[in-house]
Coordinates of C-alpha atoms in Angstrom, one line a residue:
M1 CA -0.6 9.6 -68.5
A2 CA -1.5 6.5 -66.2
N3 CA 1.6 7.1 -64.1
K4 CA 0.9 10.9 -63.6
F5 CA -2.6 9.9 -62.6
N6 CA -1.6 7.2 -60.0
S7 CA 0.9 9.8 -58.6
G8 CA -1.5 12.5 -57.9
D9 CA -3.8 10.0 -56.5
G10 CA -0.8 8.8 -54.1
R11 CA -0.3 12.5 -53.1
T12 CA -4.0 12.9 -52.4
R13 CA -4.1 9.7 -50.3
S14 CA -0.9 10.5 -48.6
S15 CA -2.2 14.0 -47.2
V16 CA -5.5 12.5 -46.3
S17 CA -3.5 10.1 -43.9
I18 CA -1.7 12.8 -42.6
F19 CA -4.5 14.8 -41.6
I20 CA -6.3 11.7 -40.3
V21 CA -3.0 10.5 -38.0
A22 CA -3.0 14.0 -37.0
G23 CA -6.6 14.6 -35.9
L24 CA -6.5 11.0 -34.4
C25 CA -3.3 12.1 -32.1
C26 CA -5.0 15.5 -31.0
F27 CA -8.1 13.6 -30.0
F28 CA -6.5 10.9 -27.8
Y29 CA -4.6 13.4 -26.1
L30 CA -7.6 15.6 -25.4
L31 CA -9.3 12.1 -24.4
G32 CA -6.3 11.2 -22.0
A33 CA -6.3 14.5 -20.5
W34 CA -10.0 14.5 -19.7
Q35 CA -9.7 10.7 -18.0
R36 CA -8.7 10.2 -14.7
S37 CA -5.9 8.2 -13.9
G38 CA -5.8 5.6 -11.1
F39 CA -4.4 6.6 -7.9
G40 CA -3.7 5.2 -4.3
K41 CA -1.5 5.1 -1.1
G42 CA 1.6 6.7 -3.5
D43 CA 5.2 5.5 -3.1
S44 CA 7.8 8.3 -2.3
I45 CA 10.1 6.8 -5.3
A46 CA 7.3 7.3 -7.8
L47 CA 7.8 10.4 -9.8
E48 CA 4.8 11.6 -11.9
M49 CA 4.4 10.9 -15.4
T50 CA 4.9 14.3 -17.6
N51 CA 1.3 15.2 -19.4
S52 CA 3.0 17.3 -21.8
G53 CA 1.2 17.4 -25.3
S54 CA 4.3 18.8 -27.1
N55 CA 4.9 15.2 -28.4
C56 CA 2.0 13.2 -29.6
N57 CA 3.9 10.2 -28.5
I58 CA 3.8 11.2 -24.8
L59 CA 1.0 9.1 -23.2
P60 CA -1.3 11.4 -21.2
N61 CA -3.4 9.1 -19.3
L62 CA -0.9 6.0 -18.6
N63 CA 0.3 6.1 -14.9
F64 CA 3.7 4.8 -14.4
E65 CA 3.7 5.7 -10.4
T66 CA 3.7 2.8 -7.8
H67 CA 0.7 3.0 -5.5
H68 CA 1.2 -0.1 -3.2
G69 CA -2.6 -0.3 -2.9
G70 CA -3.5 1.7 -5.9
E71 CA -7.0 1.9 -7.6
A72 CA -7.2 0.4 -11.5
G73 CA -6.5 2.7 -14.1
I74 CA -8.4 2.5 -17.5
I75 CA -8.1 0.2 -20.2
D76 CA -8.9 2.1 -23.4
D77 CA -10.1 0.7 -26.9
S78 CA -11.5 -2.3 -25.1
D79 CA -13.2 -5.0 -27.2
S80 CA -16.3 -6.7 -26.1
N81 CA -14.4 -10.0 -27.7
T82 CA -11.5 -9.8 -25.6
K83 CA -10.9 -13.0 -23.5
V84 CA -10.9 -11.9 -20.0
Y85 CA -8.3 -14.1 -17.9
K86 CA -9.4 -14.9 -14.4
P87 CA -7.2 -15.0 -11.5
C88 CA -5.4 -18.4 -10.4
A89 CA -6.5 -19.8 -7.1
P90 CA -4.5 -17.9 -4.2
Q91 CA -2.6 -21.5 -3.8
Y92 CA -0.7 -20.5 -6.8
T93 CA 0.7 -17.2 -5.6
D94 CA 4.4 -18.2 -5.9
Y95 CA 4.0 -20.8 -8.5
T96 CA 7.2 -21.7 -10.7
P97 CA 5.9 -23.7 -13.3
C98 CA 9.3 -25.5 -14.5
Q99 CA 10.3 -25.9 -11.0
D100 CA 7.1 -27.1 -9.4
Q101 CA 7.6 -29.0 -6.1
R102 CA 5.2 -31.5 -6.8
R103 CA 6.3 -32.2 -10.3
A104 CA 9.7 -32.4 -9.3
M105 CA 9.5 -35.3 -6.9
T106 CA 8.5 -37.5 -9.5
F107 CA 12.0 -37.5 -10.9
P108 CA 15.0 -39.2 -10.0
R109 CA 17.3 -37.5 -7.3
E110 CA 20.5 -38.7 -8.7
N111 CA 22.8 -35.9 -10.0
M112 CA 20.0 -33.4 -8.6
I113 CA 17.9 -34.1 -11.6
Y114 CA 14.6 -33.7 -9.7
R115 CA 15.6 -30.0 -9.0
E116 CA 16.3 -29.2 -12.7
R117 CA 13.9 -27.5 -15.1
H118 CA 10.7 -29.8 -15.6
C119 CA 8.0 -27.9 -17.4
P120 CA 4.3 -28.8 -17.4
S121 CA 2.9 -30.4 -20.4
E122 CA 0.5 -28.4 -22.9
G123 CA -2.6 -29.8 -20.8
E124 CA -1.1 -29.0 -17.5
K125 CA -0.4 -25.3 -18.4
L126 CA -2.5 -22.6 -16.2
H127 CA -4.3 -20.0 -18.2
C128 CA -5.1 -17.9 -15.3
L129 CA -3.3 -14.8 -13.8
I130 CA -1.0 -15.6 -10.9
P131 CA -2.2 -13.3 -7.8
A132 CA 0.2 -11.3 -5.8
P133 CA -0.4 -12.1 -1.8
E134 CA -2.7 -10.1 0.2
G135 CA -0.7 -6.8 1.6
Y136 CA 1.5 -7.1 -1.4
V137 CA 3.4 -3.7 -1.7
T138 CA 6.3 -2.1 -4.1
P139 CA 9.8 -3.3 -3.0
F140 CA 12.0 -0.3 -1.5
P141 CA 14.2 1.2 -3.7
W142 CA 18.1 0.2 -4.2
P143 CA 20.1 0.6 -1.9
K144 CA 17.6 0.0 0.9
S145 CA 16.1 -2.9 -1.0
R146 CA 19.3 -4.8 -0.3
D147 CA 18.9 -4.6 3.6
Y148 CA 15.2 -4.7 3.7
V149 CA 12.4 -6.8 2.1
P150 CA 8.5 -6.4 2.9
Y151 CA 7.2 -9.2 4.8
A152 CA 4.0 -9.3 2.8
N153 CA 6.1 -9.8 -0.6
A154 CA 7.5 -13.2 0.6
P155 CA 6.0 -14.4 3.9
Y156 CA 8.3 -17.0 4.6
K157 CA 9.9 -17.2 8.2
S158 CA 11.7 -20.4 7.9
L159 CA 15.2 -18.9 7.1
T160 CA 15.0 -16.7 9.9
V161 CA 15.3 -19.7 12.3
E162 CA 17.3 -22.1 10.2
K163 CA 19.8 -19.5 9.5
A164 CA 19.9 -17.4 12.7
I165 CA 23.4 -17.4 13.8
Q166 CA 24.8 -16.9 10.4
N167 CA 23.0 -13.5 10.1
W168 CA 21.3 -14.4 6.6
I169 CA 18.2 -12.8 7.6
Q170 CA 16.0 -11.4 10.2
Y171 CA 12.2 -10.6 10.9
E172 CA 11.6 -7.1 12.2
G173 CA 8.1 -6.2 12.5
N174 CA 6.6 -6.2 8.9
V175 CA 10.1 -6.2 7.2
F176 CA 12.8 -8.6 6.7
R177 CA 16.2 -7.4 7.4
F178 CA 19.3 -8.7 5.8
P179 CA 22.4 -8.1 7.8
G180 CA 24.8 -9.1 4.8
G181 CA 25.7 -12.5 6.6
G182 CA 26.1 -15.9 5.1
T183 CA 27.1 -19.3 6.1
Q184 CA 30.8 -18.5 5.2
F185 CA 30.9 -14.8 6.2
P186 CA 28.7 -14.6 9.4
Q187 CA 30.2 -11.1 10.1
G188 CA 29.1 -9.7 6.7
A189 CA 29.9 -10.0 3.1
D190 CA 31.8 -6.8 3.0
K191 CA 34.7 -8.2 5.3
Y192 CA 34.6 -11.2 3.1
I193 CA 34.8 -9.5 -0.2
D194 CA 37.7 -7.3 1.3
Q195 CA 39.8 -10.6 1.7
L196 CA 38.8 -11.8 -1.8
A197 CA 40.0 -8.2 -3.4
S198 CA 43.5 -8.6 -1.7
V199 CA 43.9 -11.4 -4.4
L200 CA 41.6 -10.8 -7.0
P201 CA 41.8 -7.6 -9.4
I202 CA 38.4 -6.1 -8.7
A203 CA 39.0 -2.6 -8.0
N204 CA 40.2 -2.0 -11.6
G205 CA 37.5 -3.7 -13.2
T206 CA 39.2 -6.8 -14.3
V207 CA 36.6 -8.6 -12.7
R208 CA 33.1 -7.5 -13.7
T209 CA 30.9 -10.4 -14.3
A210 CA 30.8 -13.2 -11.5
L211 CA 28.7 -16.5 -11.3
D212 CA 27.5 -17.6 -7.7
T213 CA 26.6 -21.1 -7.2
G214 CA 24.4 -21.9 -4.8
C215 CA 23.7 -18.2 -3.5
G216 CA 21.4 -18.3 -0.4
V217 CA 19.9 -15.2 -0.4
A218 CA 22.6 -13.8 -2.8
S219 CA 24.2 -11.4 0.1
W220 CA 27.6 -11.8 -1.7
G221 CA 26.2 -10.5 -5.0
A222 CA 24.4 -8.0 -3.5
Y223 CA 27.4 -6.3 -1.6
L224 CA 29.7 -6.6 -4.9
W225 CA 27.3 -4.4 -6.7
K226 CA 28.9 -1.3 -5.0
R227 CA 32.4 -2.6 -6.2
N228 CA 31.1 -2.5 -9.9
V229 CA 30.8 -6.2 -10.1
I230 CA 27.7 -7.9 -11.4
A231 CA 26.8 -11.2 -9.9
M232 CA 24.6 -14.0 -11.6
S233 CA 23.4 -15.7 -8.5
F234 CA 21.5 -19.3 -8.8
A235 CA 20.2 -21.7 -6.2
P236 CA 17.6 -24.4 -6.6
R237 CA 13.9 -24.3 -5.4
D238 CA 14.6 -26.5 -2.2
S239 CA 14.1 -26.7 1.5
H240 CA 15.6 -23.3 1.9
E241 CA 12.6 -21.8 0.9
A242 CA 12.1 -18.8 -1.2
Q243 CA 15.9 -18.0 -1.1
V244 CA 16.1 -16.8 -4.9
Q245 CA 12.8 -14.9 -4.3
F246 CA 14.4 -13.1 -1.5
A247 CA 17.5 -12.2 -3.9
L248 CA 15.1 -10.7 -6.4
E249 CA 13.0 -8.9 -3.8
R250 CA 16.3 -7.0 -2.6
G251 CA 17.1 -6.1 -6.3
V252 CA 20.0 -8.6 -6.8
P253 CA 20.2 -10.4 -10.1
A254 CA 19.3 -14.4 -9.7
V255 CA 17.4 -17.2 -11.1
I256 CA 16.4 -20.7 -10.0
G257 CA 19.0 -23.1 -10.9
V258 CA 21.3 -26.2 -10.0
L259 CA 24.2 -27.8 -11.2
G260 CA 22.7 -31.2 -11.9
S261 CA 23.0 -33.0 -15.2
I262 CA 22.3 -30.4 -17.8
K263 CA 24.7 -27.7 -18.9
M264 CA 24.2 -24.2 -17.3
P265 CA 22.4 -21.7 -19.5
Y266 CA 25.2 -19.4 -20.2
P267 CA 27.9 -19.3 -22.9
S268 CA 31.5 -20.4 -22.8
R269 CA 34.0 -17.8 -21.5
A270 CA 31.5 -15.8 -20.0
F271 CA 32.5 -15.1 -16.5
D272 CA 35.5 -13.3 -14.8
M273 CA 34.9 -15.3 -11.7
A274 CA 32.8 -18.0 -10.4
H275 CA 32.3 -18.5 -6.5
C276 CA 31.2 -21.3 -4.0
S277 CA 30.6 -20.5 -0.4
R278 CA 29.3 -23.6 1.2
C279 CA 27.2 -24.2 -1.7
L280 CA 27.2 -28.2 -0.8
I281 CA 27.9 -28.9 -4.4
P282 CA 30.2 -32.0 -4.8
W283 CA 33.0 -30.6 -6.7
G284 CA 35.2 -33.6 -6.7
V285 CA 33.1 -36.4 -7.8
N286 CA 32.7 -37.7 -11.2
D287 CA 36.3 -36.8 -12.1
G288 CA 35.3 -33.1 -11.5
L289 CA 32.4 -33.1 -13.8
Y290 CA 31.1 -29.9 -12.1
M291 CA 34.4 -28.3 -12.3
K292 CA 34.7 -28.8 -15.8
E293 CA 31.3 -27.2 -16.3
V294 CA 32.4 -24.2 -14.4
D295 CA 35.6 -24.1 -16.5
R296 CA 33.7 -24.0 -19.6
V297 CA 31.7 -20.6 -18.5
L298 CA 34.8 -19.0 -17.0
R299 CA 36.9 -17.0 -19.2
P300 CA 40.6 -17.8 -19.5
G301 CA 42.4 -15.6 -16.8
G302 CA 39.1 -15.6 -14.7
Y303 CA 39.1 -16.7 -11.1
W304 CA 37.2 -19.8 -9.0
V305 CA 36.9 -19.0 -5.4
L306 CA 35.7 -22.0 -2.8
S307 CA 34.9 -21.1 0.6
G308 CA 34.1 -23.9 3.3
P309 CA 34.6 -27.6 3.2
P310 CA 37.1 -29.0 2.2
I311 CA 39.5 -26.1 2.3
N312 CA 41.7 -26.2 5.2
W313 CA 40.4 -29.6 6.4
K314 CA 43.0 -30.1 8.9
T315 CA 42.1 -27.1 11.2
N316 CA 38.3 -27.5 10.7
Y317 CA 37.4 -31.2 10.3
K318 CA 36.0 -31.3 14.1
S319 CA 34.0 -28.1 14.0
W320 CA 32.6 -29.4 10.5
Q321 CA 31.7 -32.8 12.3
R322 CA 32.9 -34.7 9.2
P323 CA 35.7 -37.6 9.4
M324 CA 39.2 -36.4 8.4
E325 CA 39.8 -38.9 5.7
E326 CA 36.5 -38.0 3.9
L327 CA 37.5 -34.4 3.9
Q328 CA 41.2 -35.3 2.7
E329 CA 40.0 -37.2 -0.3
E330 CA 37.5 -34.5 -1.1
Q331 CA 40.2 -31.9 -1.3
R332 CA 42.7 -34.0 -3.3
Q333 CA 39.9 -34.7 -5.9
I334 CA 39.5 -31.0 -6.1
E335 CA 43.0 -30.2 -6.6
E336 CA 43.8 -33.1 -9.1
A337 CA 40.6 -31.6 -11.2
A338 CA 42.0 -28.0 -11.0
K339 CA 45.3 -29.2 -12.3
I340 CA 43.8 -30.9 -15.1
L341 CA 42.0 -28.3 -16.0
C342 CA 44.9 -26.0 -15.9
W343 CA 43.9 -23.6 -12.9
E344 CA 46.5 -22.4 -10.7
K345 CA 46.2 -21.8 -7.1
K346 CA 46.7 -18.3 -6.3
S347 CA 45.9 -18.4 -2.6
E348 CA 44.4 -20.4 0.5
K349 CA 43.9 -18.7 3.4
G350 CA 41.5 -19.7 6.3
E351 CA 38.5 -21.8 4.7
T352 CA 39.2 -20.1 1.4
A353 CA 40.8 -20.9 -1.7
I354 CA 41.3 -19.2 -5.1
W355 CA 42.3 -20.4 -8.2
Q356 CA 42.9 -18.8 -11.8
K357 CA 42.4 -20.3 -15.1
K358 CA 45.5 -20.0 -17.2
M359 CA 45.2 -17.6 -20.1
D360 CA 47.4 -20.4 -22.2
T361 CA 46.6 -24.1 -22.0
D362 CA 49.5 -25.3 -23.8
S363 CA 51.9 -25.7 -20.8
C364 CA 49.4 -28.3 -19.6
R365 CA 48.7 -30.0 -22.5
A366 CA 51.0 -32.8 -21.9
A367 CA 49.8 -33.1 -18.3
Q368 CA 46.1 -33.5 -19.5
E369 CA 47.0 -36.0 -22.2
N370 CA 48.8 -38.1 -19.6
S371 CA 45.9 -38.1 -17.3
G372 CA 43.8 -39.4 -20.1
A373 CA 41.6 -36.3 -20.1
T374 CA 39.2 -36.0 -23.1
F375 CA 38.5 -32.7 -24.9
C376 CA 35.1 -32.0 -26.1
K377 CA 34.5 -32.3 -29.8
S378 CA 31.5 -30.2 -30.3
E379 CA 31.8 -27.2 -32.7
D380 CA 29.4 -25.0 -31.0
T381 CA 30.4 -24.8 -27.3
D382 CA 27.7 -22.5 -26.5
D383 CA 24.9 -24.9 -27.6
V384 CA 23.9 -25.6 -24.0
W385 CA 19.9 -25.5 -23.8
Y386 CA 18.9 -28.8 -22.2
K387 CA 22.4 -30.3 -23.1
K388 CA 23.8 -32.9 -21.1
M389 CA 27.0 -32.0 -19.2
E390 CA 29.9 -33.8 -20.8
Q391 CA 33.0 -35.5 -19.3
C392 CA 35.1 -33.6 -21.0
I393 CA 37.3 -30.4 -20.8
T394 CA 35.9 -27.3 -23.2
P395 CA 39.0 -26.2 -25.4
Y396 CA 39.6 -22.8 -26.5
N397 CA 42.1 -22.0 -29.4
S398 CA 45.3 -20.6 -28.0
G399 CA 46.1 -19.4 -31.6
N400 CA 42.9 -17.0 -31.1
N401 CA 43.5 -15.4 -27.8
D402 CA 42.7 -12.2 -28.9
E403 CA 39.3 -12.9 -27.4
V404 CA 41.0 -12.9 -24.2
V405 CA 43.6 -10.5 -24.5
D406 CA 41.3 -8.0 -25.8
L407 CA 38.7 -7.9 -23.1
K408 CA 38.8 -4.4 -21.8
P409 CA 38.2 -3.4 -18.0
F410 CA 35.1 -2.2 -17.0
P411 CA 33.3 0.2 -17.6
E412 CA 35.3 0.7 -20.8
R413 CA 34.4 -2.9 -22.2
L414 CA 30.4 -1.7 -22.3
Y415 CA 31.0 0.1 -25.5
A416 CA 34.3 -1.3 -26.6
V417 CA 34.4 -3.6 -29.7
P418 CA 33.9 -7.2 -28.0
P419 CA 36.1 -9.7 -28.8
R420 CA 33.8 -12.3 -30.5
I421 CA 32.7 -9.4 -33.0
A422 CA 36.5 -8.1 -33.8
S423 CA 37.7 -11.8 -34.3
G424 CA 34.5 -12.4 -36.6
S425 CA 33.2 -15.1 -34.3
V426 CA 29.4 -14.0 -34.6
S427 CA 28.5 -14.7 -38.0
G428 CA 26.9 -11.8 -39.7
V429 CA 27.7 -9.1 -37.2
S430 CA 30.8 -7.1 -38.4
V431 CA 32.1 -4.2 -36.2
E432 CA 30.2 -1.7 -38.2
A433 CA 27.2 -3.4 -37.7
Y434 CA 28.0 -3.5 -33.8
L435 CA 28.4 0.3 -33.8
E436 CA 25.4 0.8 -35.8
D437 CA 23.2 -1.3 -33.4
N438 CA 24.6 0.7 -30.3
K439 CA 23.7 4.0 -32.2
Q440 CA 20.2 2.6 -33.0
W441 CA 19.6 1.6 -29.3
K442 CA 20.7 4.7 -27.7
K443 CA 18.1 6.5 -30.1
H444 CA 15.3 4.0 -29.1
V445 CA 16.1 4.5 -25.3
N446 CA 16.0 8.1 -25.6
A447 CA 12.7 7.8 -27.2
Y448 CA 11.6 5.5 -24.1
R449 CA 12.6 8.2 -21.8
K450 CA 10.5 10.6 -23.2
I451 CA 7.5 8.0 -23.0
N452 CA 8.2 7.0 -19.4
K453 CA 10.1 9.7 -17.6
I454 CA 11.0 7.6 -14.5
I455 CA 12.5 4.4 -16.6
D456 CA 16.1 5.1 -15.3
S457 CA 15.0 7.1 -12.1
G458 CA 15.4 4.1 -9.5
R459 CA 11.7 3.0 -10.0
Y460 CA 12.6 0.1 -12.0
R461 CA 15.4 -1.8 -10.4
N462 CA 15.0 -5.4 -11.9
I463 CA 14.7 -5.0 -15.6
M464 CA 14.4 -8.0 -18.4
D465 CA 15.2 -7.7 -22.0
M466 CA 13.4 -10.7 -23.7
N467 CA 15.4 -10.8 -26.9
A468 CA 18.6 -9.2 -26.2
G469 CA 20.7 -9.1 -29.2
L470 CA 24.1 -7.7 -28.9
G471 CA 23.1 -6.1 -25.4
G472 CA 22.2 -2.4 -26.9
F473 CA 19.0 -1.9 -24.6
A474 CA 21.0 -2.8 -21.5
A475 CA 24.0 -0.8 -22.5
A476 CA 22.1 2.2 -23.4
L477 CA 20.1 2.2 -20.0
H478 CA 23.2 1.2 -17.8
S479 CA 23.0 3.0 -14.3
P480 CA 23.9 2.2 -10.9
K481 CA 20.1 2.1 -10.1
L482 CA 19.2 -0.8 -12.3
W483 CA 20.4 -4.0 -13.7
V484 CA 19.2 -6.1 -16.8
M485 CA 18.7 -9.7 -17.5
N486 CA 19.5 -10.0 -21.2
V487 CA 17.5 -13.0 -22.4
V488 CA 18.9 -14.6 -25.8
P489 CA 16.0 -16.9 -27.1
T490 CA 17.2 -20.4 -28.0
I491 CA 15.8 -20.0 -31.3
A492 CA 17.4 -16.5 -32.2
K493 CA 19.1 -16.2 -35.6
K494 CA 22.3 -15.3 -34.0
N495 CA 23.9 -16.6 -30.9
T496 CA 24.9 -13.3 -29.1
L497 CA 25.0 -14.0 -25.5
G498 CA 28.8 -14.3 -25.6
V499 CA 29.0 -10.5 -26.6
V500 CA 26.6 -9.6 -23.9
F501 CA 29.0 -10.8 -21.5
E502 CA 32.1 -9.4 -22.9
R503 CA 30.3 -6.1 -22.5
G504 CA 30.2 -6.7 -19.0
L505 CA 26.7 -7.5 -18.9
I506 CA 24.9 -10.5 -17.6
G507 CA 22.1 -12.5 -19.4
I508 CA 20.8 -16.3 -20.2
Y509 CA 19.6 -18.6 -22.7
H510 CA 15.9 -19.3 -22.5
D511 CA 12.8 -20.5 -24.9
W512 CA 10.1 -18.4 -24.3
C513 CA 7.7 -21.1 -25.3
E514 CA 8.3 -22.1 -21.6
A515 CA 8.4 -20.5 -18.3
F516 CA 11.5 -18.4 -17.0
S517 CA 13.5 -19.7 -14.1
T518 CA 12.2 -17.3 -11.5
Y519 CA 9.5 -16.7 -9.1
P520 CA 6.1 -14.5 -9.8
R521 CA 6.5 -10.6 -9.7
T522 CA 10.4 -10.6 -10.0
Y523 CA 10.7 -7.7 -12.7
D524 CA 9.7 -4.2 -12.8
L525 CA 10.1 -3.6 -16.4
I526 CA 10.1 -6.0 -19.3
H527 CA 11.3 -5.2 -22.6
A528 CA 9.9 -7.2 -25.6
N529 CA 11.7 -6.5 -29.0
G530 CA 10.4 -8.5 -31.8
V531 CA 9.7 -11.2 -29.5
F532 CA 6.5 -12.2 -30.8
S533 CA 7.6 -11.8 -34.4
L534 CA 10.3 -14.3 -33.5
Y535 CA 7.6 -16.9 -31.9
K536 CA 5.0 -16.5 -34.6
D537 CA 3.9 -20.1 -35.4
K538 CA 6.4 -21.3 -32.7
C539 CA 4.0 -21.3 -29.8
N540 CA 1.0 -19.6 -28.2
F541 CA 1.1 -15.7 -27.7
E542 CA -1.2 -16.3 -24.7
D543 CA 1.3 -18.5 -23.1
I544 CA 4.2 -15.9 -23.5
L545 CA 1.9 -13.1 -22.4
L546 CA 0.6 -15.0 -19.3
E547 CA 4.5 -15.7 -18.2
M548 CA 5.3 -12.2 -18.8
D549 CA 2.3 -11.3 -16.6
R550 CA 3.6 -14.0 -13.8
I551 CA 7.2 -12.7 -13.6
L552 CA 5.8 -8.8 -13.7
R553 CA 5.2 -7.1 -10.5
P554 CA 1.9 -5.2 -10.0
E555 CA 2.3 -1.5 -11.5
G556 CA 5.1 -3.0 -13.6
A557 CA 5.6 -1.6 -17.1
V558 CA 6.2 -3.5 -20.4
I559 CA 7.6 -1.9 -23.7
F560 CA 6.8 -3.9 -26.7
R561 CA 8.6 -3.2 -30.1
D562 CA 7.5 -5.2 -33.1
E563 CA 5.6 -5.1 -36.3
V564 CA 2.1 -3.2 -36.1
D565 CA 0.0 -6.5 -37.1
V566 CA 1.7 -8.4 -34.4
L567 CA 1.1 -5.6 -31.7
V568 CA -2.5 -5.3 -32.6
K569 CA -2.9 -9.1 -31.5
V570 CA -0.9 -8.6 -28.3
K571 CA -2.7 -5.5 -27.4
K572 CA -6.2 -7.2 -27.8
M573 CA -5.2 -10.2 -25.7
I574 CA -3.5 -8.0 -23.0
G575 CA -6.8 -6.1 -22.8
G576 CA -8.2 -9.2 -20.7
M577 CA -5.0 -9.4 -18.4
K578 CA -5.6 -6.3 -16.0
W579 CA -3.0 -4.2 -18.0
D580 CA -3.5 -0.4 -19.2
S581 CA -2.0 0.0 -22.7
K582 CA -1.4 2.3 -25.3
M583 CA -0.2 1.8 -28.9
M584 CA 2.3 4.3 -30.4
D585 CA 4.3 5.2 -33.8
H586 CA 8.0 4.5 -34.0
E587 CA 10.2 7.3 -33.1
D588 CA 10.9 7.8 -36.6
G589 CA 7.2 8.4 -37.6
P590 CA 3.9 6.8 -38.5
L591 CA 5.3 5.5 -42.0
V592 CA 7.6 3.0 -40.2
P593 CA 5.8 -0.5 -40.0
E594 CA 7.4 -1.2 -36.5
K595 CA 5.5 0.3 -33.5
I596 CA 5.6 0.7 -29.7
L597 CA 3.1 -0.8 -27.4
I598 CA 3.2 0.5 -23.8
A599 CA 1.6 -1.6 -21.2
V600 CA 1.3 -0.9 -17.2
K601 CA 0.1 -4.2 -15.1
Q602 CA -2.7 -3.0 -12.6
Y603 CA -2.4 -3.5 -8.9
W604 CA -4.5 -6.2 -7.5
V605 CA -3.9 -9.2 -4.8
G606 CA -5.4 -12.6 -3.9
N607 CA -8.4 -13.8 -5.7
S608 CA -10.1 -10.7 -6.9
T609 CA -11.9 -10.6 -9.9
S610 CA -11.4 -7.1 -10.7
A611 CA -8.5 -4.8 -10.0
Q612 CA -8.5 -3.1 -6.4

């Protein structure tokens, strides 16, 4: 009898709940239709958000358009107790917390340690909003952004003088123009890539992921894009002011980074190609330590390209203004290290040499042992976060070469079963689980497209997934108009970044308790799936949200997907950050405890106390 009573009571509550949800849905739609969204000097790439009421999950009063100098929208559901975050002083416009120049100068210069990540202590962290510079505008859409960057967004002219004859960058009125040149290819990256493509299998999709060390303004990566190759470019924050910032303003993947004493934040066997064009990295020193680190992240069968000194030193030593003996010794060290690493030279033409990492190292084992080379003993070769580089060769099991041989050409590899999954290398992730994950993310991304009609229109070029998992979000969103930085948190339960790379995508390890290695305002769209549940009790939500605000462009968007209790806290906090936001049900309905929170960062510049 008690059971029957409880059952009837439950049905009554369920009916009431459904009535309330339906009523609220209609109320907020009517409220949204009544409210006036912000507007301003509209950009031609902005597409109008659909205000259809056919789906209660459509956000009628959240504007995804870009306005350049737009008016503020409306923060709904405001809470009088919400903490309001003030703008930082204008001097912090280009603040990079973990690559702060003043802090860097307190560290040793040996092995570029001072250019590595050195994050502020808890007491040094800023708790304010990084301002955009006066006159900031939305970047041009790709591919125009490859060649032009608004001057106001990165107002630094030093490279236009320093690199004038090398065609890096030119200042023309209110924009910078990038002719596509580089120190090693002043006639343009296209011709240089043509030369490389005569040796490398670029056209057939075998080479898809590339690493550009010491990238400058990333013209090499910019021009590889049309050949379906995606390059992860990095350079330090140093005397070449704003080089990585320029790369990201152009819409080219890049991070602040350096080959110093710490391992690169990428998994083993990640890249199809690594590249150095006059990158000034001393490859031969310390018994080829930096070459060993490149070898770790280069997949078997991958290529290493070295352009510039000391290649072909006999012809060029005079123009390089360096002693013949010094260059000769430098090349000898590089050639010796390459042999020990089992790299075979495939080409040397002009000032460019190309090596290929052999698929099977057994043929080199005797030479390696005779040279006294040591092999790394770590069981987890992907455990690299803040780990020191090792003077050893990272082994790979030649008996398990399925992980190498079965890597499909791109774009087939985007949805093919990655070798790490097929071989069982990722604990707890079966082939069936991988396929189901892809299916789920296609459904999630389709739901995002209904919420934000312009998500893959070209409005958002630089996209970040803060908790990428198997890369399903990036794969479902894949388009030549955009790229995704797939971040795998260092505290994630499963280390899946190797899988992301095997799909022909790019990514990086990161701990979200710290600042990301990029400049402010470098991402158009941020996706945060389960990030705040993952970091609950690990670090302050405030620090993560302020970092998201730092790296998000004005009028950029954020998609949070998390448990409802977590998102309620997040929504309250961003109410004081000059963001407009809306909470939504999961695409499977209101009974699913996971919810979606959509936010848009308002446009404001300088030391404004309110949105402009």
